[in-house]
Amino acid sequence: MTTASTQAPATRQLASHKDLPLQRLGSADALHFDFLPGGHLHAARHGSGVLLNLVLGCPLAGALHRVYVLAGTGDDQQVFSLIGPESTAAFSISENAAKWEADFDGLTATAIMSVSENGWQLSVDVNNNGDSEKEIQVVHGLDVGLAHQGAVRTNESYTSQYLDQRALDHADYGKVICTRQNLAVDGNHPWLAQTCAEGVSGFVTDAVQFFGFAINRGGAPEIFGDIPAADSRVYQGESSYVGLFAEPLQLAPAASGSRTFLFTYNGNHAAATDISDLESLVGAQPAPATDALADFQLQQSLLHYPAVAHGEDMSEDEVKELYPNELRMDEREDDGELLSFYHGKSTVHVATRAKEVQISRPHGIILRSGDSDYPEEDFLSTTCYGAGVINALTSIGHASFHRLYSVPRDKCGLMPSYGQRVWFQDADGDWNLLGVPSLFEMDLTACRWIYKLADRTIVVKNEVNKVKSEAKVDVEVIAGPETAFLVTSGLVVGINEYDDTATVEYQENGIHFECSDDSLAKKHFPKAYFQLDIDTTDAIAQLGGAEIIGGAASLPFSVIETKPAKAFAFTISGTARGEAPSKTEEQADLWSTVESCVRLSGSNSPAVERIDHILPWFAHNGLIHLTSPHGLEQYNGGAWGCRDVTQGSIELLLSLGRADSVKKILLEVYRHQYDQQGDWPQWFMLDPFGTIQQAHMHGDIPVWPLKAVAEYVEATEDYSILDEVLPWTNPDGFALTEKTGTLWEHLELNFKWIQKQCVEGTALISYGDGDWNDSLQPARPELKERMVSSWTVALCYQTISGLEKLCKQTGRSMEGLDGFSARIAADFRKFLIVDGTVCGFFLFNDDLQSGTPILHPSDETTGISYRLLPMTRSMIGSLFTEDEYKHHLGLIRENLLAPDGARLMDKPPTYRGGPQEIFQRAESAAAFSREIGIMYTHAHLRFIEAMAQTGNADDMLQAFEVVNPIGCVDTISNAKRRQHNVYFSSSDADVNDRYEAAEKYEDIKAGKVKVEGGWRVYSSGPGIYLNLLLTRLVGLRSDYGKVVIDPVVPNSLDGLVADTNWKGTPIKVNFTVGSRNFNPSKITLNGTELEAIGQDENPYREGGWIIDPEVFNSLLKEDGNVLDVVLG
């Protein structure tokens, strides 16, 4: 490390991929490997197309490619790194061979790698220089991507989910691990086989099996405690990594031995992996000559093998000193050990180190500055992880295109070069990376990491400004001596690290960052920049780049080094347009609105407190999804999905009383409607990136905007929106048209599209390129035109009924609309209800008069009998008759409900190793998670809505409970622990792969297999949850001006109190639950008994009260309103 007197150049250009010091093994047009100094693998490629590894190696932190030499067994085992970040091996390379050579404690190890036409080999020779016999085991590990670099770097977890891993048995080699890319890459399916010529004694297929989680950083891979068997099972996770454990060697003194790892690559493996693939393996070859190799020595940085300091566990007394208010929703071990809690009635949630080590997804949160509920170009968004990542993916202007800091790209936290990290100097003068804290505190706009260490306690806080586009980081030593700190930051300044150059200006008390002029961000935001300002200038020793920690100055990395101090602080800010908008603190009411949107109390049910605490967090998550679209796992984004934004986002904002922003959303969506066609892209970016969109869409997409407009007008009586004038989008190039039309004209074209998409001679909309379940996109062309989704038809019925109601209210008409919903209902029963049960899909024959039901008890092709979505949507939209509803509710209860919620189907689609026959992703995803795991939270939320619509109050409450992460181990019998303040988009069974899931699916439904939370935050689900709680459980909504009070409340919630608002006016709703759970018997507002002027229409139960709005509004006060509702 350089001294504090070193001065960084005032301005420097950061390096991109082309500037990295790389040496190549192999030919650029074939299989080749690019190495960084010291032999760290940057990229393994085939030609310019396929990236074989999953995570690009970093000049400062190395790569995930590893070779370990293990000496001895049990407690006496020594672990030596021959290839890896911690290795000090001498590295040399030519076009034909690469060599690593190192001396360990009594051992000399040499690895030689060579490439052939269809693969490569890596031979490891070990010499025993000691005076006693040693058992030696060589371990090889490689992260596997097998896709275009852009696809891999868009999301490593998603890539891994579609990599089929299979272990084959070879007569000589033992296990051979084969990886097939199931998502086509330019029409091909790359494939890689890995084995060891002398035999494989154990293997893993995911990095989590090998390395463990972030709490283990600073030590050897976790798997080494389980030698020699290793894990020896195929696990289809989210971090594709093949680890091979060669058969052990017994080396006498002065003896040597070798192990040769063999790799076979196939650029297009069309069929699934099977035993015949063993015939095509590349065999071992003599090691190439190495006398012409050139040294390419290591440039060691602080990040290659850092000392990691995790916070110590705190006693409960110590915790209460920091959090003196009541610990609520406290999560504990059976022995009483504290795991997590909420601090009093606030939104502050705290997780302990003991909790972090138990969960599969590290605690994380996305913070967003500003006060607006609608996307603004100058929002600052940043991601924080409990395991010591203070800032990641920090962005302004666009969540993907204008980023300052990078994101951790591996689930195990192996590379400290990603994101912003804090280090401290210990008493011996050594630098220690702060890892997992003793306590990780999360609030809606701030995080704190509290580290109790042996001789000091350090607190790091990151807080975004509620008005300005900035985040402030404070570091403080609250106990112990003054401490010197480093803040290291992996820079992006664009889209992805190393993709583009960027300019960094080191100022006296800050750092200024700008994207390259040819970057996407600069093209649209020429004055955009980021700025880091030091707030405590006296504490700073130096500002600079990677040269401070032993790297090259040009690398995209910044470093702050402080003098010994008790505290220091800095602020990160920026702008997209070059000048931040002027706002005042008085405008910052968004987050207070989020905190108080709907709060529950009363009742003796523990469900009330659990739901009350999660509501502000779900509102927060929903706002992130709308205004800075990305998530913790789905970290790339920045686009609006037409289906998503017209569901949960609109439902969220209506719940928050922010109708103006709903109107803006609807008009923006209709600006992206395709001219002449009437349909939409699947998703689109907001301006100025509006021409970036996916024109390919699923068949249900155009139904959602139409439904949303009708529901908006119903809720607000804003008829003026129908006359708003706006352009269209040209489907050729995606620019906005000069031609304009009223929103009503857009709606008319929208309806015409629906009519044209119906199967000829019917009112049934065709499947097109899919429906809500993205995994069930059709695999064959004929399925698009002749197949019908019963769910889309039910949705269309509900939407057209709402459009008919809108026309009736406004006195408008639309050609072909009259009677169209009745035609849908008639054809629904004629074709889609077969033997009394609705099918998931219906495939018409060529005559379009008959066909075959799919996902139905008579379906012998898929073997799947029931699909949830058409059943619940037909209840929500009142398409089912009462008898049909009762029949299908019975089917749901018997076949589709599990302890963790309502499942998409009664069994998962068949997986055959990746090739597709009927559906795309459902048959190609190798991991049993997300939609593939068939408990998708969004669909479960619509089950809640169906239960409210039909008056099944207990089912409704239970359904609300199981998607609330708070107390999940109490509300879900088979739940594993998970983070308690985020929305999980799925519930994923803890199985190894699709085959085990199919074998154990009845056990999964029965709750005999553990389940854990899926991807977090990025979903329209949180908004749906909030809206359902307000409009269905509490039961307040507006129907073209009429006040509807239609609560559905179970007996267990007698005494429930809901604090909310009615069109901006605060109101407290008290519930008394008697002999029934719906249809009030008495309602009073501020002491005055109300009278119903009608009853809300409902074919399945008695509807709620309709109240005269003039009477209701006349009784409202500015504050202190009390609405008493008696049920039964």
PDB file of C-alpha atoms in Angstrom, residues 148-159 496 633-637:
ATOM      1  CA  HIS A 148     -23.116 -14.723 -24.370  1.00  0.00           C
ATOM      2  CA  GLN A 149     -21.195 -12.423 -22.069  1.00  0.00           C
ATOM      3  CA  GLY A 150     -24.039  -9.899 -22.144  1.00  0.00           C
ATOM      4  CA  ALA A 151     -26.583 -12.526 -21.111  1.00  0.00           C
ATOM      5  CA  VAL A 152     -24.403 -13.858 -18.317  1.00  0.00           C
ATOM      6  CA  ARG A 153     -23.700 -10.383 -16.920  1.00  0.00           C
ATOM      7  CA  THR A 154     -27.360  -9.446 -17.098  1.00  0.00           C
ATOM      8  CA  ASN A 155     -28.007 -11.955 -14.335  1.00  0.00           C
ATOM      9  CA  GLU A 156     -25.717 -14.756 -13.229  1.00  0.00           C
ATOM     10  CA  SER A 157     -28.434 -16.361 -11.112  1.00  0.00           C
ATOM     11  CA  TYR A 158     -30.879 -16.528 -14.025  1.00  0.00           C
ATOM     12  CA  THR A 159     -28.169 -18.014 -16.246  1.00  0.00           C
ATOM     13  CA  ASN A 496     -21.309  -2.819 -16.226  1.00  0.00           C
ATOM     14  CA  GLU A 633     -31.679 -10.770  -7.205  1.00  0.00           C
ATOM     15  CA  GLN A 634     -33.035  -9.258 -10.420  1.00  0.00           C
ATOM     16  CA  TYR A 635     -30.579  -6.403 -10.189  1.00  0.00           C
ATOM     17  CA  ASN A 636     -30.873  -5.334 -13.823  1.00  0.00           C
ATOM     18  CA  GLY A 637     -34.021  -3.519 -14.825  1.00  0.00           C
TER      19      GLY A 637
END
